[in-house]
Every structure is written in C-alpha cells, then in structure tokens.
Tab-separated table of C-alpha atoms and ligand atoms in Angstrom:
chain	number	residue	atom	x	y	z
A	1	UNK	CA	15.740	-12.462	-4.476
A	2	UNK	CA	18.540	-10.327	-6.118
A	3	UNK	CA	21.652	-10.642	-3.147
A	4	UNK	CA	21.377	-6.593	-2.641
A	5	UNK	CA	18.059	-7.499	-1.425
A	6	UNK	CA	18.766	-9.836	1.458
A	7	UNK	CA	20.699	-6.959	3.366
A	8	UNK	CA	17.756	-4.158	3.274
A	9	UNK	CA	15.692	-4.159	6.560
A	10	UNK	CA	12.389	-5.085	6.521
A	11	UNK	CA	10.709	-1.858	7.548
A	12	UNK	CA	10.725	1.009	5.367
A	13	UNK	CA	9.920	4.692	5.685
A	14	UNK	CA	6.926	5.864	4.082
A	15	UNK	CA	7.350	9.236	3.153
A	16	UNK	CA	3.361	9.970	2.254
A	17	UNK	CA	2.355	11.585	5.689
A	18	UNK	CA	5.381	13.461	6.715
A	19	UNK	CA	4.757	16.266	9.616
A	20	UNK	CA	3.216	19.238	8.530
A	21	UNK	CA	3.795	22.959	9.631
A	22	UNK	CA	0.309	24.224	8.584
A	23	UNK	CA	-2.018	21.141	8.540
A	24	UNK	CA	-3.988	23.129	5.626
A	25	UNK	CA	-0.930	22.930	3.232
A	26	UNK	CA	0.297	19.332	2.290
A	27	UNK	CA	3.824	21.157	0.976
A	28	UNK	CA	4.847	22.341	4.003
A	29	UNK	CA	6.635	19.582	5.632
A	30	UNK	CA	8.345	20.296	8.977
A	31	UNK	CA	11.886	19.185	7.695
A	32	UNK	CA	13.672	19.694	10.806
A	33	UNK	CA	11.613	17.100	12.104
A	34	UNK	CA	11.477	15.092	9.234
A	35	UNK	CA	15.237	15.031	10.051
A	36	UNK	CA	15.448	13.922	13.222
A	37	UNK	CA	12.887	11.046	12.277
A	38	UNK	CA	14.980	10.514	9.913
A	39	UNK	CA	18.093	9.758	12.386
A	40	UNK	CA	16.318	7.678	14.470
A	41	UNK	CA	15.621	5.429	11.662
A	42	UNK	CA	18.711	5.426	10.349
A	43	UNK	CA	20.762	4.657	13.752
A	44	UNK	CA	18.215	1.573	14.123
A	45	UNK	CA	19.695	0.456	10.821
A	46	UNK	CA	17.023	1.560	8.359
A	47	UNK	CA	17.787	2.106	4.827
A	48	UNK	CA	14.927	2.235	2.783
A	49	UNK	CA	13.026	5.514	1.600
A	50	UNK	CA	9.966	5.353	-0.136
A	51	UNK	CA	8.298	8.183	-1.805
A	52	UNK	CA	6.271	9.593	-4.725
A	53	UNK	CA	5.748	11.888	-7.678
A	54	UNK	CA	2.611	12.980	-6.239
A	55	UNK	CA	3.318	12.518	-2.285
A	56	UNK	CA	2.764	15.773	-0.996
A	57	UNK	CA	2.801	17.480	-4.072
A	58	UNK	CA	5.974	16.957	-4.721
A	59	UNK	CA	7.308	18.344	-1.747
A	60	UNK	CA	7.920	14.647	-0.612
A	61	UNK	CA	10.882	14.577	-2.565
A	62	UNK	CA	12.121	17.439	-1.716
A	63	UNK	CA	12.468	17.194	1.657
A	64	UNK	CA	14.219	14.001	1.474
A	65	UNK	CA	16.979	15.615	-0.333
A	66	UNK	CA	17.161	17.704	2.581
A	67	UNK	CA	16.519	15.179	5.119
A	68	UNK	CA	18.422	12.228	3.468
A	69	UNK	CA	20.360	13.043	0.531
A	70	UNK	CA	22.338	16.173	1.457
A	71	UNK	CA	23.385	14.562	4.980
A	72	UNK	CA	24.199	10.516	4.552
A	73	UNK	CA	26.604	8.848	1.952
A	74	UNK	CA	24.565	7.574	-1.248
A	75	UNK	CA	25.775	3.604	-0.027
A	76	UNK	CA	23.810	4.124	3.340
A	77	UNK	CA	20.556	4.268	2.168
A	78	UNK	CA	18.350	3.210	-0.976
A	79	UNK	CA	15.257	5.858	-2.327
A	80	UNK	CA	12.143	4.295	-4.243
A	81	UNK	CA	9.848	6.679	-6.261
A	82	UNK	CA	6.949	6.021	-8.098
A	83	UNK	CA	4.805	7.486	-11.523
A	84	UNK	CA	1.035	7.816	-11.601
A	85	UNK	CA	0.908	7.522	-15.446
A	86	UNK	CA	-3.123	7.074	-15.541
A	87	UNK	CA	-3.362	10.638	-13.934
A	88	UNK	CA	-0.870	12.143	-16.324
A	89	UNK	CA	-2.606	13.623	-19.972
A	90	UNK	CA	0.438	12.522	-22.272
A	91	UNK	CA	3.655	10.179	-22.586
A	92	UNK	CA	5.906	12.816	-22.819
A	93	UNK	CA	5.074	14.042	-19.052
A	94	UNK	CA	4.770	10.586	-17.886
A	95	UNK	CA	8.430	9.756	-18.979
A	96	UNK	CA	9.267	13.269	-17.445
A	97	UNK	CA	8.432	12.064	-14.367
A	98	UNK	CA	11.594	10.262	-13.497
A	99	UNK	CA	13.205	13.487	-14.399
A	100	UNK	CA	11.790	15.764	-12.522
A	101	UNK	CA	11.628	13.312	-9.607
A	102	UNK	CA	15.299	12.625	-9.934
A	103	UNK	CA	16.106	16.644	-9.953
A	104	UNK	CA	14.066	17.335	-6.796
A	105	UNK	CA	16.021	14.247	-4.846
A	106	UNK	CA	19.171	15.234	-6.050
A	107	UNK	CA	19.734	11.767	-6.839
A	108	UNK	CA	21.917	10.201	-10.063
A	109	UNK	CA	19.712	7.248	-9.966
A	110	UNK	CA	16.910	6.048	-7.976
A	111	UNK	CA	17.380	2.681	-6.482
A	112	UNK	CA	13.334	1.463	-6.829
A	113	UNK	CA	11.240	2.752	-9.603
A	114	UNK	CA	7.222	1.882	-9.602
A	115	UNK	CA	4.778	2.018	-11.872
A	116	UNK	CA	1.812	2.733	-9.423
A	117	UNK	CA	-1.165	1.518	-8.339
A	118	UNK	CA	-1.408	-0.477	-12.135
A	119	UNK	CA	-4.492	-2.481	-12.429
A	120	UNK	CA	-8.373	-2.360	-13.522
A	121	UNK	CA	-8.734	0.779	-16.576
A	122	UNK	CA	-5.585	2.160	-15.063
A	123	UNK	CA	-2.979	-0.540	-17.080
A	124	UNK	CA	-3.807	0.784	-20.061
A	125	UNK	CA	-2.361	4.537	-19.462
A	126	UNK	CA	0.978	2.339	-18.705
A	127	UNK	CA	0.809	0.295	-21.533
A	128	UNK	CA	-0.523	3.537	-23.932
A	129	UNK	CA	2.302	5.579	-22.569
A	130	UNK	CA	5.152	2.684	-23.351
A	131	UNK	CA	6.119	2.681	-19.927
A	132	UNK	CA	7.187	-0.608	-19.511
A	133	UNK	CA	9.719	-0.371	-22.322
A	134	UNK	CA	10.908	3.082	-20.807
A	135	UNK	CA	11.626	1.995	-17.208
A	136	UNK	CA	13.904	-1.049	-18.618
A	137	UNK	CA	15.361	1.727	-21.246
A	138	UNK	CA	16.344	4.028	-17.892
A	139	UNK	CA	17.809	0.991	-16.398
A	140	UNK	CA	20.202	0.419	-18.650
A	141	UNK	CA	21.161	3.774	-18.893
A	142	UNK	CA	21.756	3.448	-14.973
A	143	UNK	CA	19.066	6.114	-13.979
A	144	UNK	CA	17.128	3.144	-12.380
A	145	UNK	CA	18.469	0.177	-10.661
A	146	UNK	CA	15.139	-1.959	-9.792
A	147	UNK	CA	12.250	-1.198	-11.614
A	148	UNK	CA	8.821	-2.511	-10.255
A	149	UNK	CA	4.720	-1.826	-10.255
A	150	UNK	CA	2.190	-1.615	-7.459
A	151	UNK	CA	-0.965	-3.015	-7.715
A	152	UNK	CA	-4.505	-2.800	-5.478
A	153	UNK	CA	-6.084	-5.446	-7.910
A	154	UNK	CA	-6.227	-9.465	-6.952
A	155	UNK	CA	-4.131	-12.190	-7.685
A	156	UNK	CA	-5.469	-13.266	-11.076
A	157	UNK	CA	-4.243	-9.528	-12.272
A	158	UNK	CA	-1.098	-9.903	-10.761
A	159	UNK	CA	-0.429	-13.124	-12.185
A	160	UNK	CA	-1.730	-11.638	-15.627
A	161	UNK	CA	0.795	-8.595	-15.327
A	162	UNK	CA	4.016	-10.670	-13.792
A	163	UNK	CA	3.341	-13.157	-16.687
A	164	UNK	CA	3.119	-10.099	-19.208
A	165	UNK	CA	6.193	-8.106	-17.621
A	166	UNK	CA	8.328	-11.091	-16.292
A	167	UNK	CA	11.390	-8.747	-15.960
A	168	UNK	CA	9.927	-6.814	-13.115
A	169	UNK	CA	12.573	-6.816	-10.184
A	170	UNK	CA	10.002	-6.428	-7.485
A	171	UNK	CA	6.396	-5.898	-6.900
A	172	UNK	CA	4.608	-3.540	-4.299
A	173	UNK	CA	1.607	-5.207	-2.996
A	174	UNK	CA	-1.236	-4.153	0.339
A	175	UNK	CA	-0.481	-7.055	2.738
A	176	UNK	CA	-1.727	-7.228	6.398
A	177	UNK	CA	-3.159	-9.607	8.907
A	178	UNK	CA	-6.542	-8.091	8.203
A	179	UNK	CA	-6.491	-8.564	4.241
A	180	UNK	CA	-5.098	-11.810	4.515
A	181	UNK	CA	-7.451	-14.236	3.538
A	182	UNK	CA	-9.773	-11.164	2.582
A	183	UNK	CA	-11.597	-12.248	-1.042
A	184	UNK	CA	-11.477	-9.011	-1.953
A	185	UNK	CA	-7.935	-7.665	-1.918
A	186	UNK	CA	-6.677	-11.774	-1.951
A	187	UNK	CA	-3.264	-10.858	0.261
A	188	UNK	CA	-2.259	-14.483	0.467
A	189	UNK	CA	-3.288	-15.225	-3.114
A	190	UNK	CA	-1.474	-12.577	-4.400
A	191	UNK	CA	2.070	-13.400	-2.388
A	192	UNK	CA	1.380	-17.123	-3.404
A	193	UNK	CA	1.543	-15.696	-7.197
A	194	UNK	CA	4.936	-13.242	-6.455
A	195	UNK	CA	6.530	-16.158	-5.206
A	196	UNK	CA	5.543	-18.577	-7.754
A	197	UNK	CA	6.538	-15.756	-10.042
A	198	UNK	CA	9.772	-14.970	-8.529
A	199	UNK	CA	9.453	-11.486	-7.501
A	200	UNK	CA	10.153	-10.233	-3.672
A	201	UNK	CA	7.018	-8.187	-2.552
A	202	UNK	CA	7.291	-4.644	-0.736
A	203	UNK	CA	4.631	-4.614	1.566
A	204	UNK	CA	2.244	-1.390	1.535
A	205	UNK	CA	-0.491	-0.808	4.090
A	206	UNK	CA	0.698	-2.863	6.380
A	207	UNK	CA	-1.401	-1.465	9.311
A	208	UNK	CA	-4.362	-0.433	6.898
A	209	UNK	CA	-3.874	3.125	6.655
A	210	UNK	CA	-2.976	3.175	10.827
A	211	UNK	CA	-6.774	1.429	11.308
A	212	UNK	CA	-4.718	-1.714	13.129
A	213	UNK	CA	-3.029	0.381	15.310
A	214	UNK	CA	-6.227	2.377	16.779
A	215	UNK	CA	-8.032	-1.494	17.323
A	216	UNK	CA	-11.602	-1.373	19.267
A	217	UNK	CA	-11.490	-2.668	22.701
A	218	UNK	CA	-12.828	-6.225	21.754
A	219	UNK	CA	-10.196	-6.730	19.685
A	220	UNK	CA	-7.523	-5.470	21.000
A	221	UNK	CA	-7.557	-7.390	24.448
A	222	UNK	CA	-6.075	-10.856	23.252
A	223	UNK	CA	-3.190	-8.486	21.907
A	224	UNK	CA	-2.912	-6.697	24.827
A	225	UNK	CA	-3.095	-9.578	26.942
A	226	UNK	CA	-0.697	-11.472	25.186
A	227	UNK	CA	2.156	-8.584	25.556
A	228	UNK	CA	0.667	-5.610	27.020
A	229	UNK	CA	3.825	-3.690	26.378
A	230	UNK	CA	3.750	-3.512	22.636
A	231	UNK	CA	2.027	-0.782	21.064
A	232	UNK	CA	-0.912	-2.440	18.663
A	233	UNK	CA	0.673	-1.543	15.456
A	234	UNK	CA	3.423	-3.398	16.428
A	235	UNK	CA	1.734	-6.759	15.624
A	236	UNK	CA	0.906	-5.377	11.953
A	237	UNK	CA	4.433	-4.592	11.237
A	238	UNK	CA	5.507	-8.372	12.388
A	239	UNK	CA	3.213	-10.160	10.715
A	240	UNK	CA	4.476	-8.749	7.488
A	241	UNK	CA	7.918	-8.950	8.606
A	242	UNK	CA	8.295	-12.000	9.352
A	243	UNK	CA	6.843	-13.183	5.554
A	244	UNK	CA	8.970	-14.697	3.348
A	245	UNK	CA	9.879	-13.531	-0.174
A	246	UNK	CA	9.417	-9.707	1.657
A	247	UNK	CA	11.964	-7.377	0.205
A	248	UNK	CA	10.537	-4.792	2.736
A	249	UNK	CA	7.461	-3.562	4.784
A	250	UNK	CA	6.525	0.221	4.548
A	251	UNK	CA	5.650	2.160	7.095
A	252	UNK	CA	3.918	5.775	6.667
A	253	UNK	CA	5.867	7.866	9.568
A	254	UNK	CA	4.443	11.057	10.669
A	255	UNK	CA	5.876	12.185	13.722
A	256	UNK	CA	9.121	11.109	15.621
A	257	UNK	CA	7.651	9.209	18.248
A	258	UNK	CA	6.426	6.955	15.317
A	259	UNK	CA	10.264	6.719	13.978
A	260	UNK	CA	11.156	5.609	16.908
A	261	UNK	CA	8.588	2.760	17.407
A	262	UNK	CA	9.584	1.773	14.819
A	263	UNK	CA	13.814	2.161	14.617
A	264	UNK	CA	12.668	-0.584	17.738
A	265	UNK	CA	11.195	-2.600	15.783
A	266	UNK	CA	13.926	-2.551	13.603
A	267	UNK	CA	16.585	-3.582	16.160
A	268	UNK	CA	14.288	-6.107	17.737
A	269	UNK	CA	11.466	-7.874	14.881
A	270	UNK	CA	11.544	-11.602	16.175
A	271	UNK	CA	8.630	-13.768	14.724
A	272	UNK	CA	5.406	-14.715	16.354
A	273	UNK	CA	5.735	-17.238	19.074
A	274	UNK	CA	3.099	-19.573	19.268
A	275	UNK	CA	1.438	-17.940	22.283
A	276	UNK	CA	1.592	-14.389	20.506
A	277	UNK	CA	0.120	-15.965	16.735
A	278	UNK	CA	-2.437	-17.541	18.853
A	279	UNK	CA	-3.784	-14.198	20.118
A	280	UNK	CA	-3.317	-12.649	16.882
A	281	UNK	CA	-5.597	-15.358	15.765
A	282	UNK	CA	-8.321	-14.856	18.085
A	283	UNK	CA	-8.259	-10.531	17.334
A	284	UNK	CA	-8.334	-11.302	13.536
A	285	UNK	CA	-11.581	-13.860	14.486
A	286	UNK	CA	-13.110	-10.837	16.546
A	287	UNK	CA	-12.362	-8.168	14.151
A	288	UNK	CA	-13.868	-10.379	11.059
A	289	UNK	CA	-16.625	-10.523	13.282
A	290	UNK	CA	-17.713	-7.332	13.203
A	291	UNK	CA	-18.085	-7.309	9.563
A	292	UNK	CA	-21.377	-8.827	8.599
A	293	UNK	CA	-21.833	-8.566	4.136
A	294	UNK	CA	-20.627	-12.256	3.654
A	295	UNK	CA	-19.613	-10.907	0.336
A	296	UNK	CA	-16.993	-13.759	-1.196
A	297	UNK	CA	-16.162	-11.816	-3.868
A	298	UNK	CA	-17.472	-14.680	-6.394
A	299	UNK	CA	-18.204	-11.485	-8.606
A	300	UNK	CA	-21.409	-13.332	-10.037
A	301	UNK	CA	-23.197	-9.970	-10.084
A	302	UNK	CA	-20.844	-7.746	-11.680
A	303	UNK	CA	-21.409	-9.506	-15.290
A	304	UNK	CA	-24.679	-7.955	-15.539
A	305	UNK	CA	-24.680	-4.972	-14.150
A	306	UNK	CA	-26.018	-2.183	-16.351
A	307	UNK	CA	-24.421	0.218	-14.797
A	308	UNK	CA	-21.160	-1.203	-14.411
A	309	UNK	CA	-21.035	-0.700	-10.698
A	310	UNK	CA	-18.559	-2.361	-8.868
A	311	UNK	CA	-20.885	-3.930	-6.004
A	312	UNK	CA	-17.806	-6.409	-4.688
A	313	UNK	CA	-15.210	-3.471	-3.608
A	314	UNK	CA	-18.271	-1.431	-2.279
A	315	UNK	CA	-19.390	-4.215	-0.038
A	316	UNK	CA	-15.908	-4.902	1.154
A	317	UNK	CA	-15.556	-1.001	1.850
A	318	UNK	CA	-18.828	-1.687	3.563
A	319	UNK	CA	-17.495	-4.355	5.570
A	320	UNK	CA	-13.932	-2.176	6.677
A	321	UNK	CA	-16.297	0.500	7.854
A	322	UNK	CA	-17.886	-1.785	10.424
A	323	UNK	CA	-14.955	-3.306	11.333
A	324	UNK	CA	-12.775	-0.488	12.067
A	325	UNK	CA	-15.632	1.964	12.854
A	326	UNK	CA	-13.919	5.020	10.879
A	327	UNK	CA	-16.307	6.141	7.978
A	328	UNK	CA	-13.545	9.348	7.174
A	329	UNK	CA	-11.002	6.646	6.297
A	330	UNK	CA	-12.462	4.550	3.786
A	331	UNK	CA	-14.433	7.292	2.306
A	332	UNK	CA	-11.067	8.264	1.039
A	333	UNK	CA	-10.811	4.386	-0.176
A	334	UNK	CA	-14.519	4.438	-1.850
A	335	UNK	CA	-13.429	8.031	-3.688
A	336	UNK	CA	-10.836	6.454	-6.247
A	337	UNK	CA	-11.611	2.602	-5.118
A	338	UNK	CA	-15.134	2.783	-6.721
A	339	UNK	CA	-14.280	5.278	-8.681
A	340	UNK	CA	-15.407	3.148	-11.721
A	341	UNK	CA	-18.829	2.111	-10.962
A	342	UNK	CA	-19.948	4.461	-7.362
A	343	UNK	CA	-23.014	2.847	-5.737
A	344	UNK	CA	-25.339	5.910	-6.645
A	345	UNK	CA	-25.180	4.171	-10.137
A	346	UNK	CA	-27.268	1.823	-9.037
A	347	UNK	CA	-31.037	1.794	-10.845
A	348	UNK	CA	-32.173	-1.052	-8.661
A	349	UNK	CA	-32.478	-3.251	-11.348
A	350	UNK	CA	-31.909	-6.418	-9.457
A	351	UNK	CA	-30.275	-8.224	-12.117
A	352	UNK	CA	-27.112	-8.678	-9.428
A	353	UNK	CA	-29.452	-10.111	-6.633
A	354	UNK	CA	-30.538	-12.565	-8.438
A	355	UNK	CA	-27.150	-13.940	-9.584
A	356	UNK	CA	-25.312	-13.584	-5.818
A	357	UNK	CA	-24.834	-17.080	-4.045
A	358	UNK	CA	-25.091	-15.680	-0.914
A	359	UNK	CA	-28.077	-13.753	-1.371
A	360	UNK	CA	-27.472	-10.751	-0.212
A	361	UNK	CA	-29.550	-7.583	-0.036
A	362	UNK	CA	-27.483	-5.688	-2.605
A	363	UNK	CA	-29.812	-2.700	-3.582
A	364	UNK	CA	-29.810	-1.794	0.095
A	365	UNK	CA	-26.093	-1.861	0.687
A	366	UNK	CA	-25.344	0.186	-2.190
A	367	UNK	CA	-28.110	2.456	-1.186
A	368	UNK	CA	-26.202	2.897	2.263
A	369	UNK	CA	-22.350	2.965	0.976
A	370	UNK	CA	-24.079	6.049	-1.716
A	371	UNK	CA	-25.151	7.733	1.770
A	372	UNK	CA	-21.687	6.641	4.183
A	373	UNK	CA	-19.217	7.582	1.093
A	374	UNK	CA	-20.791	9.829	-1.262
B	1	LIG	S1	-29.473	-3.497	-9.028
B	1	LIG	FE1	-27.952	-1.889	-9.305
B	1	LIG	S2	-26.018	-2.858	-8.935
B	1	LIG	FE2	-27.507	-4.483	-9.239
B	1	LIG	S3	-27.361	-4.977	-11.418
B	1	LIG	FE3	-28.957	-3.450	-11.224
B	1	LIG	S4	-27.929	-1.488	-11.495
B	1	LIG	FE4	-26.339	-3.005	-11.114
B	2	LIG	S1	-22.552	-12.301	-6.310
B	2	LIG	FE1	-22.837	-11.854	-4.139
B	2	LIG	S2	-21.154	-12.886	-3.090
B	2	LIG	FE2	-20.630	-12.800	-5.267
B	2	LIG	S3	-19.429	-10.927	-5.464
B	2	LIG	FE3	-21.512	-10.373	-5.889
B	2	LIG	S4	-22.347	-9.696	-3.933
B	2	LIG	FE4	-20.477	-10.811	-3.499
C-alpha cells in the first residue's frame, strides 16, 4: 500500500444519500447540514470524501465544494469521484467527465478517480471509450493522483481486470459480514485476489445498503447481547475495518446523528474480541438461515439458457429479500442487477433445471422474483 495510504482513516463519507430539503428532488441537498456532518467527521479525524458524477445529479459535488472545499485546507482532506462510462453515449463526454466533475468541486485535482461499477457488458464502454489509457494520461498531467475501478462482479473478473490493468492504484469492492463467504458476490474471494494482486480495497456497502443496521430480532440478539450499547451498524463498519489490505470503508451518511456514530467510530474502531466475533458468528449463522435457495452459484444453468437470463444473481436477490425482509431495497438491486437477463425472460424451458446440482425449482423462483421485482 502506497505510504499516503497508511495515514487515511478507515471510514469514509459516502456522499450518495446526503439530506434532502424536498425528499421529491434528489438536487436539493440541505448543505447547512451537510456541513455540520461534515464537522463532526472531520473533528473525529476523517479525511476521506467519496462522491460521484451521477450522485445526486450532480449536486453531490457541488455541495461538497460548499461543505468541504471552500472551508478546510486542500492537505486536510482527500475527494474520490467516479465516471459511469457505460451510461454515457460517446468518449468525448465520458473523458468530460473529470472535467466537469473537477469544475463543480472546485478542485485542481481529485485525489481518487474510479472507473465505476466495471464488469459483465459494462467493461466494454470503458475499454471502447479508451478510458484506461485516459485516467493514467490525467495522472500524469496531475489532474488525478490515484486512479482506480469498482466492480459488483466476482473474483475471477477481478482477477481478469487487475491482471489486464495492473497499474490500478486501488480497487473499490462491496465487502460485508453478510457477503462474505456469499457465492454470489465472492467478498473473501475477491479481497484474496486484491491482495494477491497488490491493490488496497475501498470497501463499499459495508452495511448492505443500511439492511445490517435495521437487523430482525433473531438476529440481532447475540449482537445485542454481546454489547448492548453499540448501535447494530456498528458491527458492519468493524468487520470491514479491521481487514487488512483496506485503504478505507465507506459509509453513506444522511443525517448528522449518522456523522456522529460514526466520527465515534472513528476515534474508537478496536477489532473484534473473541467474545464479540463469536456473536457476530452466531447472527451471520441466523441471518443465512433465513435464506433458503441453496443456490452455490456453480452457474451450471446459465450456459444454456435461451434467454440469457441471469438465474444465479436473481436467486441470490431472492435469497437477500428473505433475509432482510425489505422487498423496496433489492428491487432497486434486481432493476440494474438483472438488468441483463430479468426473470420475466424466462419461457420455462427447463433446460437450467436440469443442469443445477442442487436441484432447485428454478422456473418457480424466477416466476416469483418477475412478481417481487418487476
Ligand atoms: S427455464 Fe427459463 S431460465 Fe431456465 S433455461 Fe429455460 S428460459 Fe432459461
Ligand atoms: S445450476 Fe443451480 S446451483 Fe448452480 S448456479 Fe444455477 S441455480 Fe445455482
């Protein structure tokens, strides 16, 4: 890990869900709030700022020029950005992305650039658009200092893309207790291949989209029990901490009594001791339990789909319904998750069922996730 590394805290402010004045209108983030959040994090020692292109239309940026930019020295803090280029029609407004982003921070230079969410059809917009080439171009003009991709895809992929792009200075990965040893989303695999590869990981989703802070009853009471002080989330944020080869660990802050959960956790994240891993154990054990598709993500069926669909991710969106209960959330998943095959696709062939090891009743799952998520 690069030495400027070493000194930047390991939680991070997620600027993707800042506090709105008119819930209706993603742009109109209440920046005087924004600002004191912004304090508390930065008193606890924070320094890291991550936002997007895209994060609130824009208006994400913006308001941490007000919040950030305009009122701390540029040593006291470090501001990551990131381009969509597979949602962008052409090169030219892809490359103007760093721009534009640059402009609305008032920034010189952005300290972490991302090429995000790379992986499945979407690599090939990067790679069509020469983006690769550009981000190390910018860098050596000094517009970017670290230059890095995020990625949803498993570790196979990522070992395909670190191999292909071995210059990347960091990677942005989902890591939590939940997706650890998921087959799916492979969270172990894939920090087993950035270390291997060399690359310090900045930790997205660390609580799952907040689902591991709002943790049913069952779950939640070896937690509880265990330190009945610490708010649930807590134990998402220092499980990731506490990783090695983590550059960082984002967390999405939208309101100030979040910022200042968190500027505690900051002063204070001390590792697991046995007693506490031990009841995160037994709540990951419970909360596995609940889902019941013993998908393993063998992918068997996929080859022969017809239809393309892309029955592993649906099952495993399948699965996070039942196990945190909140259909709203991973509907948003399913929307650009399964974007490339949606269940409804499905002409109950059966071609799938008869290749899956586990045999499961595929037809019917994808028959429910069409109703839960489309
Ligand atoms: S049953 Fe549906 S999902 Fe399975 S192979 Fe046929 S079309 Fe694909
Ligand atoms: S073949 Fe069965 S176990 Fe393997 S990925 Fe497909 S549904 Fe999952």
């Amino acid at each position: 890990m690069k030495p400027e590394f070493e000194s930047i805290p390991k939680l991070g402010f997620g600027c993707m869900r800042l506090p709105l004045l008119d819930a209706t209108d993603q742009t109109s983030i209440d920046v005087e709030q924004f600002k004191q959040m912004v304090d508390a994090f930065m008193e606890a020692g924070g320094t890291y700022f991550d936002t997007a292109f895209v994060y609130h239309e824009g208006a994400s940026e913006k308001a941490l020029k007000e919040a950030l930019v305009q009122r701390y020295p540029r040593d006291a803090f470090t501001v990551a950005t990131k381009c969509l280029a597979w949602a962008i029609d052409s090169k030219e407004e892809a490359q103007s992305n760093l721009t534009t982003s640059l402009e609305r921070m008032g920034l010189d230079y952005v300290d972490f650039y991302l090429l995000h969410n790379v992986g499945g059809g979407r690599t090939a917009k990067f790679d069509e658009y020469g983006m690769w080439d550009f981000v190390k171009q910018k860098q050596e003009e000094g517009l970017i200092k670290n230059w890095g991709f995020s990625m949803h895809a498993d570790a196979d992929t990522l070992d395909a893309l670190l191999t292909a792009h071995p210059d990347a200075d960091f990677v942005q990965l989902q890591v939590n207790y939940l997706d650890w040893d998921d087959p799916v989303v492979q969270a172990r695999a894939c920090m087993d291949v950035a270390a291997r590869h060399g690359v310090p990981v900045v930790i997205m989703e660390p609580a799952r989209g907040g689902r591991l802070a709002e943790l049913p009853e069952s779950v939640a009471a070896p937690l509880v029990a265990a330190d009945p002080d610490a708010p649930l989330v807590s134990w998402a944020y220092r499980f990731c901490m506490n990783l090695p080869n983590v550059l960082t660990v984002l967390s999405g802050m939208s309101t100030l009594e979040q910022a200042r959960e968190n500027a505690a956790l900051l002063r204070e994240s001390r590792p697991f001791s046995p007693d506490e891993q031990r009841a995160l154990d037994e709540a990951v054990e419970v909360l596995r339990g609940l889902a019941n598709i013993p998908c393993t993500n063998c992918r068997y069926c996929v080859k022969d789909c017809p239809q393309g669909v892309v029955i592993p991710e649906i099952l495993a969106l399948m699965n996070l319904e039942l196990m945190t209960k909140n259909r709203d959330f991973v509907k948003g998943l399913y929307s650009w998750q399964a974007a490339p095959g949606p269940a409804s696709k499905c002409i109950a062939c059966g071609a799938c069922e008869a290749m899956c090891p586990q045999s499961i009743n595929i037809i019917q799952h994808l028959e429910e996730a069409a109703e839960h998520f489309e």
